[in-house]
mmCIF file with all atom_site columns, C-alpha atoms in Angstrom:
data_model
loop_
_atom_site.group_PDB
_atom_site.id
_atom_site.type_symbol
_atom_site.label_atom_id
_atom_site.label_alt_id
_atom_site.label_comp_id
_atom_site.label_asym_id
_atom_site.label_entity_id
_atom_site.label_seq_id
_atom_site.pdbx_PDB_ins_code
_atom_site.Cartn_x
_atom_site.Cartn_y
_atom_site.Cartn_z
_atom_site.occupancy
_atom_site.B_iso_or_equiv
_atom_site.pdbx_formal_charge
_atom_site.auth_seq_id
_atom_site.auth_comp_id
_atom_site.auth_asym_id
_atom_site.auth_atom_id
_atom_site.pdbx_PDB_model_num
ATOM 1   C CA . MET A 1 1   ? -15.489 -12.945 -6.241  1.00 70.00 ? 1   MET A CA 1
ATOM 2   C CA . ASN A 1 2   ? -18.756 -11.290 -7.220  1.00 84.00 ? 2   ASN A CA 1
ATOM 3   C CA . ILE A 1 3   ? -21.467 -13.299 -5.461  1.00 86.00 ? 3   ILE A CA 1
ATOM 4   C CA . THR A 1 4   ? -23.648 -13.376 -8.592  1.00 88.00 ? 4   THR A CA 1
ATOM 5   C CA . LEU A 1 5   ? -20.782 -14.774 -10.648 1.00 89.00 ? 5   LEU A CA 1
ATOM 6   C CA . GLU A 1 6   ? -19.875 -17.191 -7.888  1.00 89.00 ? 6   GLU A CA 1
ATOM 7   C CA . ASN A 1 7   ? -23.453 -18.490 -7.856  1.00 91.00 ? 7   ASN A CA 1
ATOM 8   C CA . MET A 1 8   ? -23.425 -18.733 -11.645 1.00 92.00 ? 8   MET A CA 1
ATOM 9   C CA . PHE A 1 9   ? -20.216 -20.786 -11.611 1.00 92.00 ? 9   PHE A CA 1
ATOM 10  C CA . SER A 1 10  ? -21.650 -23.060 -8.913  1.00 93.00 ? 10  SER A CA 1
ATOM 11  C CA . ALA A 1 11  ? -24.849 -23.559 -10.907 1.00 93.00 ? 11  ALA A CA 1
ATOM 12  C CA . ALA A 1 12  ? -22.857 -24.300 -14.070 1.00 92.00 ? 12  ALA A CA 1
ATOM 13  C CA . ALA A 1 13  ? -20.561 -26.840 -12.407 1.00 94.00 ? 13  ALA A CA 1
ATOM 14  C CA . GLY A 1 14  ? -20.310 -29.953 -14.543 1.00 95.00 ? 14  GLY A CA 1
ATOM 15  C CA . ARG A 1 15  ? -21.900 -28.349 -17.584 1.00 95.00 ? 15  ARG A CA 1
ATOM 16  C CA . TYR A 1 16  ? -21.223 -25.567 -20.056 1.00 95.00 ? 16  TYR A CA 1
ATOM 17  C CA . PRO A 1 17  ? -22.576 -22.122 -19.212 1.00 94.00 ? 17  PRO A CA 1
ATOM 18  C CA . THR A 1 18  ? -25.838 -21.115 -20.831 1.00 95.00 ? 18  THR A CA 1
ATOM 19  C CA . ARG A 1 19  ? -25.995 -18.148 -23.168 1.00 96.00 ? 19  ARG A CA 1
ATOM 20  C CA . ALA A 1 20  ? -27.499 -16.064 -20.357 1.00 94.00 ? 20  ALA A CA 1
ATOM 21  C CA . GLU A 1 21  ? -24.681 -17.069 -18.005 1.00 93.00 ? 21  GLU A CA 1
ATOM 22  C CA . SER A 1 22  ? -22.096 -16.278 -20.669 1.00 94.00 ? 22  SER A CA 1
ATOM 23  C CA . ALA A 1 23  ? -23.726 -12.887 -21.243 1.00 95.00 ? 23  ALA A CA 1
ATOM 24  C CA . MET A 1 24  ? -23.537 -12.165 -17.507 1.00 92.00 ? 24  MET A CA 1
ATOM 25  C CA . LEU A 1 25  ? -19.825 -12.938 -17.503 1.00 92.00 ? 25  LEU A CA 1
ATOM 26  C CA . THR A 1 26  ? -19.240 -10.851 -20.633 1.00 95.00 ? 26  THR A CA 1
ATOM 27  C CA . SER A 1 27  ? -21.092 -7.924  -19.061 1.00 92.00 ? 27  SER A CA 1
ATOM 28  C CA . TRP A 1 28  ? -18.950 -8.144  -15.926 1.00 92.00 ? 28  TRP A CA 1
ATOM 29  C CA . ALA A 1 29  ? -15.750 -8.331  -17.977 1.00 94.00 ? 29  ALA A CA 1
ATOM 30  C CA . ALA A 1 30  ? -16.742 -5.393  -20.202 1.00 96.00 ? 30  ALA A CA 1
ATOM 31  C CA . THR A 1 31  ? -16.275 -2.932  -17.336 1.00 95.00 ? 31  THR A CA 1
ATOM 32  C CA . LEU A 1 32  ? -13.172 -4.531  -15.842 1.00 96.00 ? 32  LEU A CA 1
ATOM 33  C CA . ASP A 1 33  ? -10.659 -2.193  -17.536 1.00 97.00 ? 33  ASP A CA 1
ATOM 34  C CA . ALA A 1 34  ? -12.476 0.897   -16.243 1.00 98.00 ? 34  ALA A CA 1
ATOM 35  C CA . ARG A 1 35  ? -12.696 -0.571  -12.741 1.00 98.00 ? 35  ARG A CA 1
ATOM 36  C CA . ILE A 1 36  ? -8.980  -1.417  -12.754 1.00 98.00 ? 36  ILE A CA 1
ATOM 37  C CA . ALA A 1 37  ? -8.106  2.106   -13.936 1.00 98.00 ? 37  ALA A CA 1
ATOM 38  C CA . ALA A 1 38  ? -10.226 3.612   -11.149 1.00 99.00 ? 38  ALA A CA 1
ATOM 39  C CA . VAL A 1 39  ? -8.510  1.424   -8.547  1.00 98.00 ? 39  VAL A CA 1
ATOM 40  C CA . HIS A 1 40  ? -5.053  2.476   -9.782  1.00 99.00 ? 40  HIS A CA 1
ATOM 41  C CA . GLU A 1 41  ? -6.087  6.132   -9.681  1.00 99.00 ? 41  GLU A CA 1
ATOM 42  C CA . LEU A 1 42  ? -7.415  5.646   -6.150  1.00 99.00 ? 42  LEU A CA 1
ATOM 43  C CA . ALA A 1 43  ? -4.183  3.967   -5.056  1.00 98.00 ? 43  ALA A CA 1
ATOM 44  C CA . GLU A 1 44  ? -2.150  6.887   -6.392  1.00 99.00 ? 44  GLU A CA 1
ATOM 45  C CA . THR A 1 45  ? -4.257  9.491   -4.560  1.00 99.00 ? 45  THR A CA 1
ATOM 46  C CA . GLU A 1 46  ? -5.233  7.595   -1.404  1.00 98.00 ? 46  GLU A CA 1
ATOM 47  C CA . GLU A 1 47  ? -2.966  9.557   0.926   1.00 98.00 ? 47  GLU A CA 1
ATOM 48  C CA . LYS A 1 48  ? -4.249  12.905  -0.332  1.00 98.00 ? 48  LYS A CA 1
ATOM 49  C CA . ILE A 1 49  ? -7.875  11.749  -0.069  1.00 99.00 ? 49  ILE A CA 1
ATOM 50  C CA . VAL A 1 50  ? -7.673  10.349  3.460   1.00 98.00 ? 50  VAL A CA 1
ATOM 51  C CA . ASN A 1 51  ? -5.649  13.279  4.781   1.00 98.00 ? 51  ASN A CA 1
ATOM 52  C CA . LEU A 1 52  ? -8.159  15.733  3.324   1.00 98.00 ? 52  LEU A CA 1
ATOM 53  C CA . ALA A 1 53  ? -11.129 13.813  4.719   1.00 98.00 ? 53  ALA A CA 1
ATOM 54  C CA . ALA A 1 54  ? -9.568  13.221  8.152   1.00 97.00 ? 54  ALA A CA 1
ATOM 55  C CA . ALA A 1 55  ? -8.644  16.901  8.469   1.00 97.00 ? 55  ALA A CA 1
ATOM 56  C CA . GLU A 1 56  ? -12.214 17.854  7.580   1.00 97.00 ? 56  GLU A CA 1
ATOM 57  C CA . VAL A 1 57  ? -13.573 15.419  10.191  1.00 97.00 ? 57  VAL A CA 1
ATOM 58  C CA . MET A 1 58  ? -11.340 17.059  12.808  1.00 96.00 ? 58  MET A CA 1
ATOM 59  C CA . ARG A 1 59  ? -12.492 20.536  11.722  1.00 96.00 ? 59  ARG A CA 1
ATOM 60  C CA . SER A 1 60  ? -16.138 19.549  11.876  1.00 95.00 ? 60  SER A CA 1
ATOM 61  C CA . ALA A 1 61  ? -15.800 17.824  15.265  1.00 93.00 ? 61  ALA A CA 1
ATOM 62  C CA . PRO A 1 62  ? -13.067 19.583  17.278  1.00 90.00 ? 62  PRO A CA 1
ATOM 63  C CA . GLU A 1 63  ? -14.125 17.655  20.400  1.00 91.00 ? 63  GLU A CA 1
ATOM 64  C CA . LEU A 1 64  ? -12.342 14.653  18.868  1.00 90.00 ? 64  LEU A CA 1
ATOM 65  C CA . ARG A 1 65  ? -9.021  16.193  19.876  1.00 88.00 ? 65  ARG A CA 1
ATOM 66  C CA . LYS A 1 66  ? -9.865  15.134  23.444  1.00 90.00 ? 66  LYS A CA 1
ATOM 67  C CA . ARG A 1 67  ? -9.425  11.526  22.325  1.00 91.00 ? 67  ARG A CA 1
ATOM 68  C CA . GLY A 1 68  ? -5.681  12.081  21.913  1.00 88.00 ? 68  GLY A CA 1
ATOM 69  C CA . GLU A 1 69  ? -2.961  13.309  19.590  1.00 88.00 ? 69  GLU A CA 1
ATOM 70  C CA . GLU A 1 70  ? -3.280  10.348  17.239  1.00 93.00 ? 70  GLU A CA 1
ATOM 71  C CA . THR A 1 71  ? -6.981  10.808  16.511  1.00 94.00 ? 71  THR A CA 1
ATOM 72  C CA . GLN A 1 72  ? -6.517  12.378  13.084  1.00 94.00 ? 72  GLN A CA 1
ATOM 73  C CA . ALA A 1 73  ? -3.932  9.761   12.075  1.00 95.00 ? 73  ALA A CA 1
ATOM 74  C CA . LYS A 1 74  ? -6.215  6.936   13.267  1.00 95.00 ? 74  LYS A CA 1
ATOM 75  C CA . THR A 1 75  ? -9.120  8.457   11.363  1.00 96.00 ? 75  THR A CA 1
ATOM 76  C CA . ALA A 1 76  ? -6.987  8.578   8.205   1.00 97.00 ? 76  ALA A CA 1
ATOM 77  C CA . ARG A 1 77  ? -5.899  4.961   8.797   1.00 97.00 ? 77  ARG A CA 1
ATOM 78  C CA . ASP A 1 78  ? -9.506  3.785   9.135   1.00 97.00 ? 78  ASP A CA 1
ATOM 79  C CA . MET A 1 79  ? -10.534 5.733   6.051   1.00 98.00 ? 79  MET A CA 1
ATOM 80  C CA . ALA A 1 80  ? -7.678  4.196   4.058   1.00 98.00 ? 80  ALA A CA 1
ATOM 81  C CA . LEU A 1 81  ? -8.890  0.760   5.133   1.00 98.00 ? 81  LEU A CA 1
ATOM 82  C CA . VAL A 1 82  ? -12.386 1.608   3.885   1.00 98.00 ? 82  VAL A CA 1
ATOM 83  C CA . LEU A 1 83  ? -11.019 2.902   0.568   1.00 99.00 ? 83  LEU A CA 1
ATOM 84  C CA . ARG A 1 84  ? -8.952  -0.234  0.040   1.00 98.00 ? 84  ARG A CA 1
ATOM 85  C CA . HIS A 1 85  ? -11.950 -2.447  0.682   1.00 98.00 ? 85  HIS A CA 1
ATOM 86  C CA . CYS A 1 86  ? -14.041 -0.286  -1.649  1.00 98.00 ? 86  CYS A CA 1
ATOM 87  C CA . ALA A 1 87  ? -11.356 -0.819  -4.287  1.00 98.00 ? 87  ALA A CA 1
ATOM 88  C CA . HIS A 1 88  ? -11.619 -4.589  -3.879  1.00 97.00 ? 88  HIS A CA 1
ATOM 89  C CA . ALA A 1 89  ? -15.423 -4.413  -3.973  1.00 97.00 ? 89  ALA A CA 1
ATOM 90  C CA . LEU A 1 90  ? -15.205 -2.334  -7.154  1.00 98.00 ? 90  LEU A CA 1
ATOM 91  C CA . LEU A 1 91  ? -12.875 -4.856  -8.795  1.00 96.00 ? 91  LEU A CA 1
ATOM 92  C CA . ARG A 1 92  ? -15.280 -7.627  -7.879  1.00 95.00 ? 92  ARG A CA 1
ATOM 93  C CA . ASP A 1 93  ? -18.307 -5.484  -8.784  1.00 95.00 ? 93  ASP A CA 1
ATOM 94  C CA . ASP A 1 94  ? -19.763 -6.703  -5.486  1.00 95.00 ? 94  ASP A CA 1
ATOM 95  C CA . VAL A 1 95  ? -21.020 -4.227  -2.888  1.00 95.00 ? 95  VAL A CA 1
ATOM 96  C CA . GLU A 1 96  ? -21.885 -7.091  -0.511  1.00 94.00 ? 96  GLU A CA 1
ATOM 97  C CA . TYR A 1 97  ? -18.154 -7.801  -0.220  1.00 95.00 ? 97  TYR A CA 1
ATOM 98  C CA . LEU A 1 98  ? -17.933 -4.693  1.966   1.00 97.00 ? 98  LEU A CA 1
ATOM 99  C CA . ASP A 1 99  ? -20.391 -6.078  4.502   1.00 96.00 ? 99  ASP A CA 1
ATOM 100 C CA . ARG A 1 100 ? -18.814 -9.547  4.498   1.00 94.00 ? 100 ARG A CA 1
ATOM 101 C CA . GLU A 1 101 ? -15.224 -8.400  4.812   1.00 96.00 ? 101 GLU A CA 1
ATOM 102 C CA . LEU A 1 102 ? -15.228 -5.054  6.628   1.00 97.00 ? 102 LEU A CA 1
ATOM 103 C CA . LEU A 1 103 ? -18.280 -3.044  7.556   1.00 97.00 ? 103 LEU A CA 1
ATOM 104 C CA . VAL A 1 104 ? -19.907 -5.282  10.159  1.00 95.00 ? 104 VAL A CA 1
ATOM 105 C CA . TRP A 1 105 ? -16.612 -5.528  12.025  1.00 96.00 ? 105 TRP A CA 1
ATOM 106 C CA . LEU A 1 106 ? -15.584 -1.881  11.583  1.00 97.00 ? 106 LEU A CA 1
ATOM 107 C CA . ARG A 1 107 ? -18.960 -0.558  12.675  1.00 96.00 ? 107 ARG A CA 1
ATOM 108 C CA . SER A 1 108 ? -18.936 -2.678  15.837  1.00 95.00 ? 108 SER A CA 1
ATOM 109 C CA . VAL A 1 109 ? -15.421 -1.484  16.699  1.00 96.00 ? 109 VAL A CA 1
ATOM 110 C CA . LEU A 1 110 ? -16.192 2.196   16.090  1.00 96.00 ? 110 LEU A CA 1
ATOM 111 C CA . VAL A 1 111 ? -19.524 2.076   17.946  1.00 95.00 ? 111 VAL A CA 1
ATOM 112 C CA . GLY A 1 112 ? -17.751 0.202   20.749  1.00 94.00 ? 112 GLY A CA 1
ATOM 113 C CA . LEU A 1 113 ? -15.293 3.094   20.960  1.00 94.00 ? 113 LEU A CA 1
ATOM 114 C CA . GLY A 1 114 ? -18.235 5.438   21.515  1.00 94.00 ? 114 GLY A CA 1
ATOM 115 C CA . PHE A 1 115 ? -18.774 6.861   18.040  1.00 94.00 ? 115 PHE A CA 1
ATOM 116 C CA . GLN A 1 116 ? -22.422 7.460   17.190  1.00 95.00 ? 116 GLN A CA 1
ATOM 117 C CA . PRO A 1 117 ? -23.812 6.136   13.892  1.00 95.00 ? 117 PRO A CA 1
ATOM 118 C CA . ARG A 1 118 ? -24.804 9.660   12.809  1.00 95.00 ? 118 ARG A CA 1
ATOM 119 C CA . PHE A 1 119 ? -21.217 10.834  13.336  1.00 96.00 ? 119 PHE A CA 1
ATOM 120 C CA . LEU A 1 120 ? -19.851 7.837   11.411  1.00 97.00 ? 120 LEU A CA 1
ATOM 121 C CA . ALA A 1 121 ? -22.180 8.544   8.488   1.00 97.00 ? 121 ALA A CA 1
ATOM 122 C CA . SER A 1 122 ? -21.180 12.209  8.357   1.00 96.00 ? 122 SER A CA 1
ATOM 123 C CA . SER A 1 123 ? -17.472 11.350  8.638   1.00 97.00 ? 123 SER A CA 1
ATOM 124 C CA . TYR A 1 124 ? -17.558 8.844   5.805   1.00 98.00 ? 124 TYR A CA 1
ATOM 125 C CA . ARG A 1 125 ? -19.677 11.239  3.750   1.00 98.00 ? 125 ARG A CA 1
ATOM 126 C CA . LEU A 1 126 ? -16.665 13.581  4.032   1.00 98.00 ? 126 LEU A CA 1
ATOM 127 C CA . LEU A 1 127 ? -14.523 10.762  2.636   1.00 98.00 ? 127 LEU A CA 1
ATOM 128 C CA . LEU A 1 128 ? -16.899 10.466  -0.311  1.00 98.00 ? 128 LEU A CA 1
ATOM 129 C CA . ILE A 1 129 ? -16.646 14.222  -0.896  1.00 98.00 ? 129 ILE A CA 1
ATOM 130 C CA . ALA A 1 130 ? -12.831 14.011  -0.805  1.00 99.00 ? 130 ALA A CA 1
ATOM 131 C CA . VAL A 1 131 ? -12.928 11.188  -3.363  1.00 99.00 ? 131 VAL A CA 1
ATOM 132 C CA . GLU A 1 132 ? -15.114 13.301  -5.641  1.00 98.00 ? 132 GLU A CA 1
ATOM 133 C CA . GLU A 1 133 ? -12.689 16.232  -5.280  1.00 98.00 ? 133 GLU A CA 1
ATOM 134 C CA . CYS A 1 134 ? -9.477  14.261  -5.832  1.00 99.00 ? 134 CYS A CA 1
ATOM 135 C CA . LEU A 1 135 ? -10.348 11.636  -8.441  1.00 99.00 ? 135 LEU A CA 1
ATOM 136 C CA . SER A 1 136 ? -11.383 12.007  -12.045 1.00 99.00 ? 136 SER A CA 1
ATOM 137 C CA . PRO A 1 137 ? -15.154 12.155  -12.523 1.00 99.00 ? 137 PRO A CA 1
ATOM 138 C CA . ARG A 1 138 ? -15.133 8.679   -14.094 1.00 98.00 ? 138 ARG A CA 1
ATOM 139 C CA . ALA A 1 139 ? -13.231 7.053   -11.222 1.00 99.00 ? 139 ALA A CA 1
ATOM 140 C CA . ALA A 1 140 ? -15.300 8.873   -8.596  1.00 99.00 ? 140 ALA A CA 1
ATOM 141 C CA . LYS A 1 141 ? -18.517 7.752   -10.295 1.00 98.00 ? 141 LYS A CA 1
ATOM 142 C CA . LEU A 1 142 ? -17.384 4.124   -10.230 1.00 98.00 ? 142 LEU A CA 1
ATOM 143 C CA . LEU A 1 143 ? -16.432 4.295   -6.538  1.00 98.00 ? 143 LEU A CA 1
ATOM 144 C CA . LYS A 1 144 ? -19.469 6.265   -5.372  1.00 98.00 ? 144 LYS A CA 1
ATOM 145 C CA . PRO A 1 145 ? -21.888 3.315   -4.956  1.00 98.00 ? 145 PRO A CA 1
ATOM 146 C CA . TYR A 1 146 ? -19.392 1.518   -2.730  1.00 98.00 ? 146 TYR A CA 1
ATOM 147 C CA . LEU A 1 147 ? -18.594 4.541   -0.578  1.00 98.00 ? 147 LEU A CA 1
ATOM 148 C CA . SER A 1 148 ? -22.290 5.434   -0.359  1.00 98.00 ? 148 SER A CA 1
ATOM 149 C CA . HIS A 1 149 ? -22.939 1.913   0.892   1.00 98.00 ? 149 HIS A CA 1
ATOM 150 C CA . CYS A 1 150 ? -20.274 2.446   3.571   1.00 98.00 ? 150 CYS A CA 1
ATOM 151 C CA . VAL A 1 151 ? -21.924 5.711   4.651   1.00 98.00 ? 151 VAL A CA 1
ATOM 152 C CA . ARG A 1 152 ? -25.295 3.959   4.993   1.00 97.00 ? 152 ARG A CA 1
ATOM 153 C CA . ALA A 1 153 ? -23.927 0.853   6.715   1.00 97.00 ? 153 ALA A CA 1
ATOM 154 C CA . LEU A 1 154 ? -21.789 2.741   9.220   1.00 96.00 ? 154 LEU A CA 1
ATOM 155 C CA . GLY A 1 155 ? -24.622 5.169   9.947   1.00 95.00 ? 155 GLY A CA 1
ATOM 156 C CA . GLU A 1 156 ? -27.323 2.589   10.604  1.00 88.00 ? 156 GLU A CA 1
ATOM 157 C CA . ARG A 1 157 ? -28.709 2.289   14.075  1.00 76.00 ? 157 ARG A CA 1
ATOM 158 C CA . GLN A 1 158 ? -28.691 -1.234  15.448  1.00 62.00 ? 158 GLN A CA 1
ATOM 159 C CA . ARG A 1 159 ? -32.149 -2.706  15.965  1.00 49.00 ? 159 ARG A CA 1
ATOM 160 C CA . GLU A 1 160 ? -32.898 -3.595  19.548  1.00 40.00 ? 160 GLU A CA 1
ATOM 161 C CA . ALA A 1 161 ? -33.050 -7.321  20.248  1.00 39.00 ? 161 ALA A CA 1
ATOM 162 C CA . SER A 1 162 ? -36.562 -8.495  21.102  1.00 37.00 ? 162 SER A CA 1
#
C-alpha cells in the first residue's frame, strides 16, 4: 500500500478520517483508472520492451557475451522483474515500494556479480527508452518516475563505511 495512505489509515484508526485525509484518499483514487490502464498496457507489451532493451544492452556492451550464452535472456528476465515491480509501485502510487521490495536486493546481487553502477544505470536507462518507444505516451509518462528511480538507485555508488 502507498506509505502515505498507510500512515493516514494508521493515524485515523478508531476515528473517522478528517476532510484532509479524505481528500488525500480521493486524490489517490482519482488516478487509479489511468494507472490500471497503464499497467495492463505494460503487461501486454512487456516481452517486446524487455527484448528490445536487452538487445540494445548487448549491442552497447558486446563484452557481455563473454559472460555466457544466456546473458541476454538473463538481462531480459531481470528487466521484466523491474518492470513488474514498477507496475506494482505505479498501482500503489508509491516509489518507495521499489526500494523496499526490489532495488536494494537487486542492486546488491548485480554489483556482486561484477556489474558497475554506471553500467547498471545505462542499461536501465535503455529499458526506460524502450518503454517510451513501445507504450502510449500516457502510459510511458505514468511509468517514467518509477523507472527513473530504478535508474538512479541501481546507478548509485555505495558510500564507504566509516
